[in-house]
mmCIF file of C-alpha atoms in Angstrom:
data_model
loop_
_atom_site.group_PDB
_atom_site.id
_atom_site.type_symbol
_atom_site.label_atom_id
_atom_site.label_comp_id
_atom_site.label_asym_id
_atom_site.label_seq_id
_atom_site.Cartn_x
_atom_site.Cartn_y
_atom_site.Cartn_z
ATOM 1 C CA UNK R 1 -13.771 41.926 -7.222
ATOM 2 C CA UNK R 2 -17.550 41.587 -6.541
ATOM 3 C CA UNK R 3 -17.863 45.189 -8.274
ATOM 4 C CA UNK R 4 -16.263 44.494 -11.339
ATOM 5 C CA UNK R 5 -18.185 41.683 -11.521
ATOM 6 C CA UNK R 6 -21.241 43.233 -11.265
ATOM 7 C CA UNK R 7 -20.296 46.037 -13.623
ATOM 8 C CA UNK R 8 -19.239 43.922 -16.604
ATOM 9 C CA UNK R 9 -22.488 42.054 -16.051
ATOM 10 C CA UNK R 10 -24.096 45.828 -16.249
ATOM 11 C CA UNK R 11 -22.421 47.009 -18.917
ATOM 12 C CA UNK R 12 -23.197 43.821 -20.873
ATOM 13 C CA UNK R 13 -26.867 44.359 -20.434
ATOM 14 C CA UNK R 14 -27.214 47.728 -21.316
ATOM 15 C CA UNK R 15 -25.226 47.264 -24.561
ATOM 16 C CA UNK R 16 -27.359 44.453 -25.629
ATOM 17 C CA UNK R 17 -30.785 46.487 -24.561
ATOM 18 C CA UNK R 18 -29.076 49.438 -26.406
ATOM 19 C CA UNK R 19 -28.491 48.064 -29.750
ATOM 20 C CA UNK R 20 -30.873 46.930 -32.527
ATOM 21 C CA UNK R 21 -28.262 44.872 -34.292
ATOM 22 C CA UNK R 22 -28.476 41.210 -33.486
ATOM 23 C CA UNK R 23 -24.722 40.458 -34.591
ATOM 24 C CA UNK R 24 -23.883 43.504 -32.532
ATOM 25 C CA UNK R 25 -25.201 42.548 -29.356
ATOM 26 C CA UNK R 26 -23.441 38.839 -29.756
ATOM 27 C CA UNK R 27 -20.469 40.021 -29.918
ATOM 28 C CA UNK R 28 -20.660 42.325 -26.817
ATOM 29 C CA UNK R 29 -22.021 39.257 -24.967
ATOM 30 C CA UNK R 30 -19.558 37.295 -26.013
ATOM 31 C CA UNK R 31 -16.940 40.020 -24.659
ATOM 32 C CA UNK R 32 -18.440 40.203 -21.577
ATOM 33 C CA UNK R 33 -18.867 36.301 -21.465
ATOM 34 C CA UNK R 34 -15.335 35.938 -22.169
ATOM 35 C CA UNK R 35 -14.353 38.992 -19.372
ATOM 36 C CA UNK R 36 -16.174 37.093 -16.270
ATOM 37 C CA UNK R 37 -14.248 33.828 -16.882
ATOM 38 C CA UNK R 38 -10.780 35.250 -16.717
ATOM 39 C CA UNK R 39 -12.323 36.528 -13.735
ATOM 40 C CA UNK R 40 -13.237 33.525 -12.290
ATOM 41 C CA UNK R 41 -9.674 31.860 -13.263
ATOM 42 C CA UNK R 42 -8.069 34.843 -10.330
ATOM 43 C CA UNK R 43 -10.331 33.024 -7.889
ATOM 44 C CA UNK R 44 -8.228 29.843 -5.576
ATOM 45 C CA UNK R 45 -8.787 26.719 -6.703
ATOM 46 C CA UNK R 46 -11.046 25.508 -4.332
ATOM 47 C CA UNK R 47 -13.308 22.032 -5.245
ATOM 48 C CA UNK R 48 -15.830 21.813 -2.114
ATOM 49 C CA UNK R 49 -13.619 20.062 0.740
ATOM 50 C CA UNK R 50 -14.083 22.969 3.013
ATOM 51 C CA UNK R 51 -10.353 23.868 2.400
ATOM 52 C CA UNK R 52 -8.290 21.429 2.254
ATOM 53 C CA UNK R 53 -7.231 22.448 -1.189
ATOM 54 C CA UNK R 54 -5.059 25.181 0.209
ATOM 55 C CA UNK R 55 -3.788 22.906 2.550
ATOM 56 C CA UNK R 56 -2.691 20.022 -0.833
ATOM 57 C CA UNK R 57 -1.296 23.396 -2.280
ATOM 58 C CA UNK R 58 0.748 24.507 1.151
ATOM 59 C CA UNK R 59 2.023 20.637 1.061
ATOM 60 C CA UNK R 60 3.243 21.148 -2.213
ATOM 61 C CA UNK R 61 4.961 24.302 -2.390
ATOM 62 C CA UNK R 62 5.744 25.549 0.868
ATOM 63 C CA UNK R 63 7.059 22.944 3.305
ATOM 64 C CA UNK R 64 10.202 21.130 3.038
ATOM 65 C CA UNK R 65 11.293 17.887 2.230
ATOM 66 C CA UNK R 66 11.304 16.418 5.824
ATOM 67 C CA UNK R 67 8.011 17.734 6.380
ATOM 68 C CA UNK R 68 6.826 16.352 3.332
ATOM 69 C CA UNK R 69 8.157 13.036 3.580
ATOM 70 C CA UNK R 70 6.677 12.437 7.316
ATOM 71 C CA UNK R 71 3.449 13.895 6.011
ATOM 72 C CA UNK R 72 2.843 12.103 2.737
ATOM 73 C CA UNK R 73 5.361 9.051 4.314
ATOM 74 C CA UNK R 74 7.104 8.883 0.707
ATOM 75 C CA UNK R 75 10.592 11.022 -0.634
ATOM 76 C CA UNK R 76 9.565 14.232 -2.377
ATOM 77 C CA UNK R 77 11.813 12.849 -5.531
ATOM 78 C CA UNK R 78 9.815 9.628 -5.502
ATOM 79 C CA UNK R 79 6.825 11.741 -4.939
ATOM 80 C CA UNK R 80 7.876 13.959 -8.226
ATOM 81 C CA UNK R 81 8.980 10.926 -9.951
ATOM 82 C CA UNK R 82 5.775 9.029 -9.407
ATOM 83 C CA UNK R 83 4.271 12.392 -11.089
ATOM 84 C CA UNK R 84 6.324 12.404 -14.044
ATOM 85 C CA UNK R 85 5.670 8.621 -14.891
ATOM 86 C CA UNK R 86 1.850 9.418 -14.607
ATOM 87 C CA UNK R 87 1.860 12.536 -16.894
ATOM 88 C CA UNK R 88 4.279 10.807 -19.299
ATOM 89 C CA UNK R 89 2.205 7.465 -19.835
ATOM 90 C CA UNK R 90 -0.980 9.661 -19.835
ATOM 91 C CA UNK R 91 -2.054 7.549 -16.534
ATOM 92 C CA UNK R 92 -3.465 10.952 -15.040
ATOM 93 C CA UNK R 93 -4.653 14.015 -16.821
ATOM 94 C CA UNK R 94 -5.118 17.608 -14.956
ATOM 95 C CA UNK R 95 -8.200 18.315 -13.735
ATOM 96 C CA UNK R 96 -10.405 21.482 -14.191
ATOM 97 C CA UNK R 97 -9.432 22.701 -10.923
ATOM 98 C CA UNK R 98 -7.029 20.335 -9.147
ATOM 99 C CA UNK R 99 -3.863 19.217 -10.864
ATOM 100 C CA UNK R 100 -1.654 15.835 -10.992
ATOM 101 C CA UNK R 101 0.085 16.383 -7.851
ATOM 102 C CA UNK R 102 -3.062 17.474 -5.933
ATOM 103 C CA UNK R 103 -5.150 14.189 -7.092
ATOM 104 C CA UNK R 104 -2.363 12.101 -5.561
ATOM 105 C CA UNK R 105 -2.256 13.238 -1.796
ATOM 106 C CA UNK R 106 -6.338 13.727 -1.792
ATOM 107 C CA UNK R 107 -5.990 9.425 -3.255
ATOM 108 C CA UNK R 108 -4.042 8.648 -0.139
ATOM 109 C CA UNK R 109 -6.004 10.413 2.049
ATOM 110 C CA UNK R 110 -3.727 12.604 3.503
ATOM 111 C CA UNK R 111 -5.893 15.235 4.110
ATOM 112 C CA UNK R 112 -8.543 12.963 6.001
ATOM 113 C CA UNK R 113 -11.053 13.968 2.879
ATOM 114 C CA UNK R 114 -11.604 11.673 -0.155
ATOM 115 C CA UNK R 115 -12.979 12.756 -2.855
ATOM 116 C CA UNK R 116 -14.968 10.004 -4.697
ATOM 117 C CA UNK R 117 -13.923 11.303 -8.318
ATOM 118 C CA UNK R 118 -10.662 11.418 -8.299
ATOM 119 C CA UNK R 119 -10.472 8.990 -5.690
ATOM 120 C CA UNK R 120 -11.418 6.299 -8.786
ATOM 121 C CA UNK R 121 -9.071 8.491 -11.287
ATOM 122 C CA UNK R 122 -5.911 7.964 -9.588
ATOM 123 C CA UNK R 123 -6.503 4.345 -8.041
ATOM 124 C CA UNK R 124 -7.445 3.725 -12.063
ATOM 125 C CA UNK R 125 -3.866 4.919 -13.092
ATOM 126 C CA UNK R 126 -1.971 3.346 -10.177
ATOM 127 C CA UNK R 127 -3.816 -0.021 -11.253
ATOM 128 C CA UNK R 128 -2.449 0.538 -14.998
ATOM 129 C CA UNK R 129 1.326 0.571 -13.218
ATOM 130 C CA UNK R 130 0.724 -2.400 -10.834
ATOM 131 C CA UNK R 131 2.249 -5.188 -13.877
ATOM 132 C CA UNK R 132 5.182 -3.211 -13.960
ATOM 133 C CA UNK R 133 6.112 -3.457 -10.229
ATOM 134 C CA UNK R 134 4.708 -6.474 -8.711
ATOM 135 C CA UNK R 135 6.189 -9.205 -11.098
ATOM 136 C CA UNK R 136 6.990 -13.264 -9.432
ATOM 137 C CA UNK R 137 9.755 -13.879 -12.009
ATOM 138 C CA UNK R 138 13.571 -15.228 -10.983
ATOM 139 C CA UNK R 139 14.758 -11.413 -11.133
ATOM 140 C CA UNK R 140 12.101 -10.810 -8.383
ATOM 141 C CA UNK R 141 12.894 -13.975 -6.335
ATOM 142 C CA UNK R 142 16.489 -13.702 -6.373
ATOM 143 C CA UNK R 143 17.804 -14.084 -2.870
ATOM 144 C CA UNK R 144 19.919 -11.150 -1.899
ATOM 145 C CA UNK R 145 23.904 -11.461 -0.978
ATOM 146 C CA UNK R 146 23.618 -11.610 2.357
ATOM 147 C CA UNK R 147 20.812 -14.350 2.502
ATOM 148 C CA UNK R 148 23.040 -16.512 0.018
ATOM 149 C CA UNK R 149 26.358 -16.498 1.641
ATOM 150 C CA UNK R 150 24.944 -17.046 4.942
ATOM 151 C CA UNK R 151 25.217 -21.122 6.270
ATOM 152 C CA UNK R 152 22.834 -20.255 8.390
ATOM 153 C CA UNK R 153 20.400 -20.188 5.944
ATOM 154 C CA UNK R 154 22.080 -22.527 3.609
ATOM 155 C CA UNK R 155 18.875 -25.318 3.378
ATOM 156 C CA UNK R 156 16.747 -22.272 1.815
ATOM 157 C CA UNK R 157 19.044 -21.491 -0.938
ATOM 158 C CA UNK R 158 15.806 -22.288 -3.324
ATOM 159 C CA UNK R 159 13.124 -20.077 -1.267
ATOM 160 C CA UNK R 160 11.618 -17.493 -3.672
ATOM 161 C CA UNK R 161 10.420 -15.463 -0.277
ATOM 162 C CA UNK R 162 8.020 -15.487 2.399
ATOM 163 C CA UNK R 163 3.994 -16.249 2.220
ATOM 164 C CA UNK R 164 1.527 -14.628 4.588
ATOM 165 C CA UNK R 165 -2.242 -13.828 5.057
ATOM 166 C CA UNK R 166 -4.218 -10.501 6.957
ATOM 167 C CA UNK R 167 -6.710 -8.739 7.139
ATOM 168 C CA UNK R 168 -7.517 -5.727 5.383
ATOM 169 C CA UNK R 169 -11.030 -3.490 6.797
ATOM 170 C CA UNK R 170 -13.506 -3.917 4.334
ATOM 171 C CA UNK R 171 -17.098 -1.439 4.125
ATOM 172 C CA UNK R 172 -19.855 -3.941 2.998
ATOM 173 C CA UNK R 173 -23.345 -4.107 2.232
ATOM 174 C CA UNK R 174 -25.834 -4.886 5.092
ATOM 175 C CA UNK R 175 -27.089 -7.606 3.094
ATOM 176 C CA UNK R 176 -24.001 -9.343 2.360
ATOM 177 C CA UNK R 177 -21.812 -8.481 5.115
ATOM 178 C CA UNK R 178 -22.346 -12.225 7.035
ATOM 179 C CA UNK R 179 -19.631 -13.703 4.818
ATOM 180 C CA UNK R 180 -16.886 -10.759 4.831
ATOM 181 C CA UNK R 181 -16.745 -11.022 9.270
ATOM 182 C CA UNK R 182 -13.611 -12.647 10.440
ATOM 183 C CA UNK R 183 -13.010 -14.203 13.136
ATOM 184 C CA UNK R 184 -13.216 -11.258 15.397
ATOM 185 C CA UNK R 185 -16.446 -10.385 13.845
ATOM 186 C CA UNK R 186 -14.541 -7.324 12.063
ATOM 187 C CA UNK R 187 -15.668 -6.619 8.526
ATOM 188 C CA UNK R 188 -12.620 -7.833 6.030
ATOM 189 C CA UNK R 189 -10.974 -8.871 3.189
ATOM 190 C CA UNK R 190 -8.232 -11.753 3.170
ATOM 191 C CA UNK R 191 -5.478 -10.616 1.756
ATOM 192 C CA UNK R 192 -2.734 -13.272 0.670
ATOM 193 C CA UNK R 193 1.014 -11.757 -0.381
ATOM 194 C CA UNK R 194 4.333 -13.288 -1.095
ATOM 195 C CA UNK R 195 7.418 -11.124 -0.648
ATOM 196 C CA UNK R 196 10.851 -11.548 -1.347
ATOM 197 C CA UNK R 197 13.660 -11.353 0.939
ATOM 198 C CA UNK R 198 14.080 -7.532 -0.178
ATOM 199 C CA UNK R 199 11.132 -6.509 1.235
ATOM 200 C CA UNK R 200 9.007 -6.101 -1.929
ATOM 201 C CA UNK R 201 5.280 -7.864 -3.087
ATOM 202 C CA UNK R 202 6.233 -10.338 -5.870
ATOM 203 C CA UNK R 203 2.632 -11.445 -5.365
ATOM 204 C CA UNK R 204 -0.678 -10.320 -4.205
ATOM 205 C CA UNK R 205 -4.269 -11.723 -3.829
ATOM 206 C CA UNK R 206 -6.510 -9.746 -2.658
ATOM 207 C CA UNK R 207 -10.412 -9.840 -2.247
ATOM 208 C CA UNK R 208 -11.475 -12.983 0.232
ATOM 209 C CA UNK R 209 -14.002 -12.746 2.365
ATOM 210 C CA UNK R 210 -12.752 -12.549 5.941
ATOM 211 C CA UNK R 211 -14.117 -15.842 6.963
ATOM 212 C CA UNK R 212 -12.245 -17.741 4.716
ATOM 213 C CA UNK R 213 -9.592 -17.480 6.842
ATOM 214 C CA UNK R 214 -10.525 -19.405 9.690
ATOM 215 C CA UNK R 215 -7.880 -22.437 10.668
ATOM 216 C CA UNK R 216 -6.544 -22.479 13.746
ATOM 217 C CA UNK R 217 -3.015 -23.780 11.907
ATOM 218 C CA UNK R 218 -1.148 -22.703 14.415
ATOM 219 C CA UNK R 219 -2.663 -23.938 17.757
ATOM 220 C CA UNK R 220 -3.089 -27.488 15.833
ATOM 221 C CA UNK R 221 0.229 -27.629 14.718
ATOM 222 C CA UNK R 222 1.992 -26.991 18.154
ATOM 223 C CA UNK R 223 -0.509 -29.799 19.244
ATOM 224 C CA UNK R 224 1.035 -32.518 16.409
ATOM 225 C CA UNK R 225 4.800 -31.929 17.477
ATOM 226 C CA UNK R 226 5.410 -28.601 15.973
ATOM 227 C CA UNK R 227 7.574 -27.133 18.595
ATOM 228 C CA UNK R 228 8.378 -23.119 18.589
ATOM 229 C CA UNK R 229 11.717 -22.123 20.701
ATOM 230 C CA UNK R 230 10.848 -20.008 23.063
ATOM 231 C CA UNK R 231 13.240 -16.316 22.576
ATOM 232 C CA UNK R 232 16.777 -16.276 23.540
ATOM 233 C CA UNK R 233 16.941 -20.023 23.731
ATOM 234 C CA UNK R 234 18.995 -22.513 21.958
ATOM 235 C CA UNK R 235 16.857 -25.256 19.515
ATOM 236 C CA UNK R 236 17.088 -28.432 21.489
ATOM 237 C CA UNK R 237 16.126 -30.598 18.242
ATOM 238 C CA UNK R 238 16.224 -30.588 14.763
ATOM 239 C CA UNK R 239 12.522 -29.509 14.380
ATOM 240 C CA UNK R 240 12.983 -26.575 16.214
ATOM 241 C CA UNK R 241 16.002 -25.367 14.862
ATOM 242 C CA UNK R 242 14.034 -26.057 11.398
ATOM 243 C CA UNK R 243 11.354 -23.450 12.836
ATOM 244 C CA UNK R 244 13.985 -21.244 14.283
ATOM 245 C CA UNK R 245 14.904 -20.176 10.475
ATOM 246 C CA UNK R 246 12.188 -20.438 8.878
ATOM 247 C CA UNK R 247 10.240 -17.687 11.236
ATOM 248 C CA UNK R 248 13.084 -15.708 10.763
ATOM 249 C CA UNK R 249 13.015 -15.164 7.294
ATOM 250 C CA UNK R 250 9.143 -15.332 7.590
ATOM 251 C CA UNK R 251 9.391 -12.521 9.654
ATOM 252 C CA UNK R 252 10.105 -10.276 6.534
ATOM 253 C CA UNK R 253 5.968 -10.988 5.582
ATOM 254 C CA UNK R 254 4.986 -9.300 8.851
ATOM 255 C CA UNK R 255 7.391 -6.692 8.924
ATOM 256 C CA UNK R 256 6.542 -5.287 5.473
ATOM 257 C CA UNK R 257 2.546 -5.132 6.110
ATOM 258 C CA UNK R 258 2.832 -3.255 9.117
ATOM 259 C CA UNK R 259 4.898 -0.947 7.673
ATOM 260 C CA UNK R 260 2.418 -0.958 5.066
ATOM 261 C CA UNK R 261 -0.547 0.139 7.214
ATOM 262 C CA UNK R 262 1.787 2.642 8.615
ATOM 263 C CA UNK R 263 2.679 4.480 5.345
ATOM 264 C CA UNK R 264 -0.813 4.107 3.964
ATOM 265 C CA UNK R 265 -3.500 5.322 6.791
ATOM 266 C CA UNK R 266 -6.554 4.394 4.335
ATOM 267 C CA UNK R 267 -5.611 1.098 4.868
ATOM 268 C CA UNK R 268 -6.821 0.922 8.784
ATOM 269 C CA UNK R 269 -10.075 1.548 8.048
ATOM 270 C CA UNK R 270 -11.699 1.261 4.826
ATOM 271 C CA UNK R 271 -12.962 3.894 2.134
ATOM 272 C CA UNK R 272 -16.505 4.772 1.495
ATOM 273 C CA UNK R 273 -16.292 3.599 -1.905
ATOM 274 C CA UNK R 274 -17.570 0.225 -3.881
ATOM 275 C CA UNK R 275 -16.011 -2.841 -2.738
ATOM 276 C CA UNK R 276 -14.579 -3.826 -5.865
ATOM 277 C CA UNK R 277 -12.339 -0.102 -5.926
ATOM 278 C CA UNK R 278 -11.628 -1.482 -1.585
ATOM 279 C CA UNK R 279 -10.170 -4.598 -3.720
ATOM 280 C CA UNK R 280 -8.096 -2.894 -5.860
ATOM 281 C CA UNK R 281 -7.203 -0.364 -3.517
ATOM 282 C CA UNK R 282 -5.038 -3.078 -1.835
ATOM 283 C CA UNK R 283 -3.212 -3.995 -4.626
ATOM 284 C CA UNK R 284 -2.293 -0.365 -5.760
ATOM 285 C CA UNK R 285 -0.870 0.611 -2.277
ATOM 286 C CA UNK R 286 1.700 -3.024 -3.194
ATOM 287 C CA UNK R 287 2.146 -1.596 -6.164
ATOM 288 C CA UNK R 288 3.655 1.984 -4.243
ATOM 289 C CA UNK R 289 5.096 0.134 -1.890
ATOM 290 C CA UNK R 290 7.460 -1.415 -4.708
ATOM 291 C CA UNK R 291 7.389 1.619 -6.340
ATOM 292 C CA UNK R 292 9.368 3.638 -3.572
ATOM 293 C CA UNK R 293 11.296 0.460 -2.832
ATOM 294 C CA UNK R 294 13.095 1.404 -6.177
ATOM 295 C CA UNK R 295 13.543 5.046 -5.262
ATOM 296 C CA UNK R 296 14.533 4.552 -1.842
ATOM 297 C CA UNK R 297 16.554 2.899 1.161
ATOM 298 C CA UNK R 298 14.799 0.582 3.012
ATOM 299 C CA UNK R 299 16.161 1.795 5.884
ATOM 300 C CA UNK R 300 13.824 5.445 5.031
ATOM 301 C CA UNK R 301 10.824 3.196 4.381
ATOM 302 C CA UNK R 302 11.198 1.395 7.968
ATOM 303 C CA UNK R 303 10.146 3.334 10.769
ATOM 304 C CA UNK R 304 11.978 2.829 14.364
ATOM 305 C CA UNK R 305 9.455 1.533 16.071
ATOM 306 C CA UNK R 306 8.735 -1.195 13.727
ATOM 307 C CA UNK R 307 11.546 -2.647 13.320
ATOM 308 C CA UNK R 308 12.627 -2.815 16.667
ATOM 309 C CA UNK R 309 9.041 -4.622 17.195
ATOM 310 C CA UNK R 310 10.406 -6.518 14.390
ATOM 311 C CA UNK R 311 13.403 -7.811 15.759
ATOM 312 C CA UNK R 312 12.330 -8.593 18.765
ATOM 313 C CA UNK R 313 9.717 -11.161 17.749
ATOM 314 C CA UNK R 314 12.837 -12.325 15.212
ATOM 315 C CA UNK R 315 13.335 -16.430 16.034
ATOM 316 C CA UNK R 316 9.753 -17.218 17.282
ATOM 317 C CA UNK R 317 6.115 -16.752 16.091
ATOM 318 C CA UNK R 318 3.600 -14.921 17.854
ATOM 319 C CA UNK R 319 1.779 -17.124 20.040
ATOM 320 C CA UNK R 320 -1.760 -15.609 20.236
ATOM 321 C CA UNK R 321 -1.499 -15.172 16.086
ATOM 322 C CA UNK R 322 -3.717 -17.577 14.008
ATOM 323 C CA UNK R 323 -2.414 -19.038 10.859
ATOM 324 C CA UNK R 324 -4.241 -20.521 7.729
ATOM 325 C CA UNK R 325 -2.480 -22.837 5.879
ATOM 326 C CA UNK R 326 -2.971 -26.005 3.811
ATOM 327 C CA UNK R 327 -2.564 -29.270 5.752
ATOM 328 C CA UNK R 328 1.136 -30.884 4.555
ATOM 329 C CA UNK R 329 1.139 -33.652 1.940
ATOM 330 C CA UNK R 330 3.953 -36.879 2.566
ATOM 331 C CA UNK R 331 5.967 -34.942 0.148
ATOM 332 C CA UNK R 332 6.017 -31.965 1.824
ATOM 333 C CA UNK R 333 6.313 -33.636 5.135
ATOM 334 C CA UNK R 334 9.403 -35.250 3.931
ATOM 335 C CA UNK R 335 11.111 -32.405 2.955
ATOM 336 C CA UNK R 336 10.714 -30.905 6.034
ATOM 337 C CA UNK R 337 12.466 -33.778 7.860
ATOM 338 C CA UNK R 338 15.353 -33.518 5.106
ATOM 339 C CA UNK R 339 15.844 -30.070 5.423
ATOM 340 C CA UNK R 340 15.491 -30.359 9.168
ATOM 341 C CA UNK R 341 18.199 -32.751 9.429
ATOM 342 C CA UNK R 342 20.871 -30.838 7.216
ATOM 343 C CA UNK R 343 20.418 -28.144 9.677
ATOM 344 C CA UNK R 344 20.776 -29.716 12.652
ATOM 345 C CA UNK R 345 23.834 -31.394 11.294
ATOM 346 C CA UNK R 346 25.060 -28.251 10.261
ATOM 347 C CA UNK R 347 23.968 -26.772 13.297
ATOM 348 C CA UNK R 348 26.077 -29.439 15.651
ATOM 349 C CA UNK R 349 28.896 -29.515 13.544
ATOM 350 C CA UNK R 350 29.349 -25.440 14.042
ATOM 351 C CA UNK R 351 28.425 -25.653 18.187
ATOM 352 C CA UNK R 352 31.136 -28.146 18.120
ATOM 353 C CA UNK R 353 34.253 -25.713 17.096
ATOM 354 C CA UNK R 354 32.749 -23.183 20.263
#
């Protein structure tokens, strides 16, 4: 290679030396010009990560679609379909040296190197797709069968879905990093999400300091009569059969952001990029997550382990977990106690045909 190299760039030289004709000699440079680039096309795509190009490539081509999904965490036909809806919308273009499918995997860090440029191209064309897939409209909100036709969980026929707050790692400034500490003194964001009872974002805010979540809800509540049934044991009281279902179908808020962090590693610590792109970052990754909710089972998109984690903490909240809510209004209050009471009428009325 190296010697052909060397003796087009000879050859090029000596013709221009050689001849007295200006027009001549631009056209043999021109050759020779033209000779050393499809060269240089033969040459492996390679863009300065020290080789992890191959190793995008390999991922692409070679393995197969098991490998692929554990590696990437997503189906290799939602991978290609993602693909296809980026090149058709012209979301993504190919780059001089790394294609479509290559910019993808290096954006969700899967090969533990992120590449600043087209770090910021893909999260760009992701964020174009994010109205598309994270919509709060009735089609979003509608309860599913098996929520509706359950008495059980008759006195939330209205819920649109399931309201939570957590923290996100955030990489800030030195000089502005006092306001963006949580609690635990961990650099943050405060991300708020409602999801619907099929386990997709219908809403997302993202972008709160970490300190602005900061109200003990949870310890004051239990101290104003809010009482939590312990696992495995029957509600004694309206109130705590109230709670009983209402963590339950809460549950589906915690469920779907671990799984979250688990699909999307970039998410447990943040990026080296600007915090405006760790911002939108957050709502892009929602914006997948919905995506492959419409390509796939949620039973592929739910690891064992979580949701046996999930179901176990299924009926109760987590004790040690803080909560940040608004205090309730009469009005609010009320309808607690009204939907309370159906329940626990409900509730006696079934223990009494045991």
């Amino acid at each position: 290679m190296e010697n052909s190299l060397l003796a087009a760039i000879a050859a090029a030289g000596a013709s221009i030396m050689e001849n007295a004709s200006a027009v001549t000699s631009i056209t043999i440079s021109t050759t020779a010009i033209n000779y050393l680039g499809s060269m240089w096309n033969t040459y492996d795509r390679y863009y300065g990560d020290g080789g992890q190009a191959r190793y995008v490539r390999y991922l692409l081509n070679k393995v197969q679609p098991e490998l692929f999904c554990e590696i990437t965490r997503m189906e290799r036909l939602t991978f290609d379909s993602l693909i296809q809806e980026l090149r058709a919308n012209l979301l993504l273009k190919e780059g001089r040296l790394v294609s479509v499918e290559e910019q993808v995997p290096i954006f969700l860090d899967i090969t533990d190197f992120l590449d600043p440029r087209y770090f910021g191209l893909v999260l760009d064309a992701l964020w174009s797709m994010y109205p598309n897939y994270v919509k709060f409209d009735e089609e979003s909100c509608r309860q599913p069968e098996h929520l509706r036709n359950n008495p059980k969980y008759k006195a939330f026929k209205h819920a649109l879905g399931a309201l939570d707050g957590v923290f996100v790692s955030a990489r800030v400034p030195v000089d502005a990093q006092s306001p963006w500490r949580n609690r635990k003194h961990v650099l943050a964001q405060n991300v708020l999400a409602t999801v619907n009872f099929n386990f997709e974002f219908v809403f997302v805010l993202a972008g709160w300091e970490g300190s602005a979540h900061n109200t003990r809800v949870f310890n004051d509540a239990t101290a104003n009569g809010l009482n939590i049934p312990q696992k495995k044991q029957r509600p004694s009281n309206k109130q705590e059969l109230y709670n009983l279902r209402h963590a339950s179908l809460r549950n589906c808020v915690e469920r779907i952001f671990g799984c979250l962090k688990r699909k999307f590693p970039i998410l447990r610590s943040a990026p080296e990029v600007e915090l405006r792109k760790q911002v939108r970052l957050v709502y892009v990754l929602c914006m997948l997550w919905n995506y492959m909710r419409c390509h796939e089972t949620l039973e592929n998109m739910m690891d064992d382990d979580e949701n046996k984690t999930s179901q176990d903490n299924t009926g109760g909240f987590n004790q040690d977990r803080d909560f940040d809510v608004l205090q309730e209004d009469e009005q609010m209050k009320r309808r607690h106690d009204r939907l309370a009471g159906r329940l626990w009428t409900q509730y006696l009325e079934y223990c009494s045909r045991l």
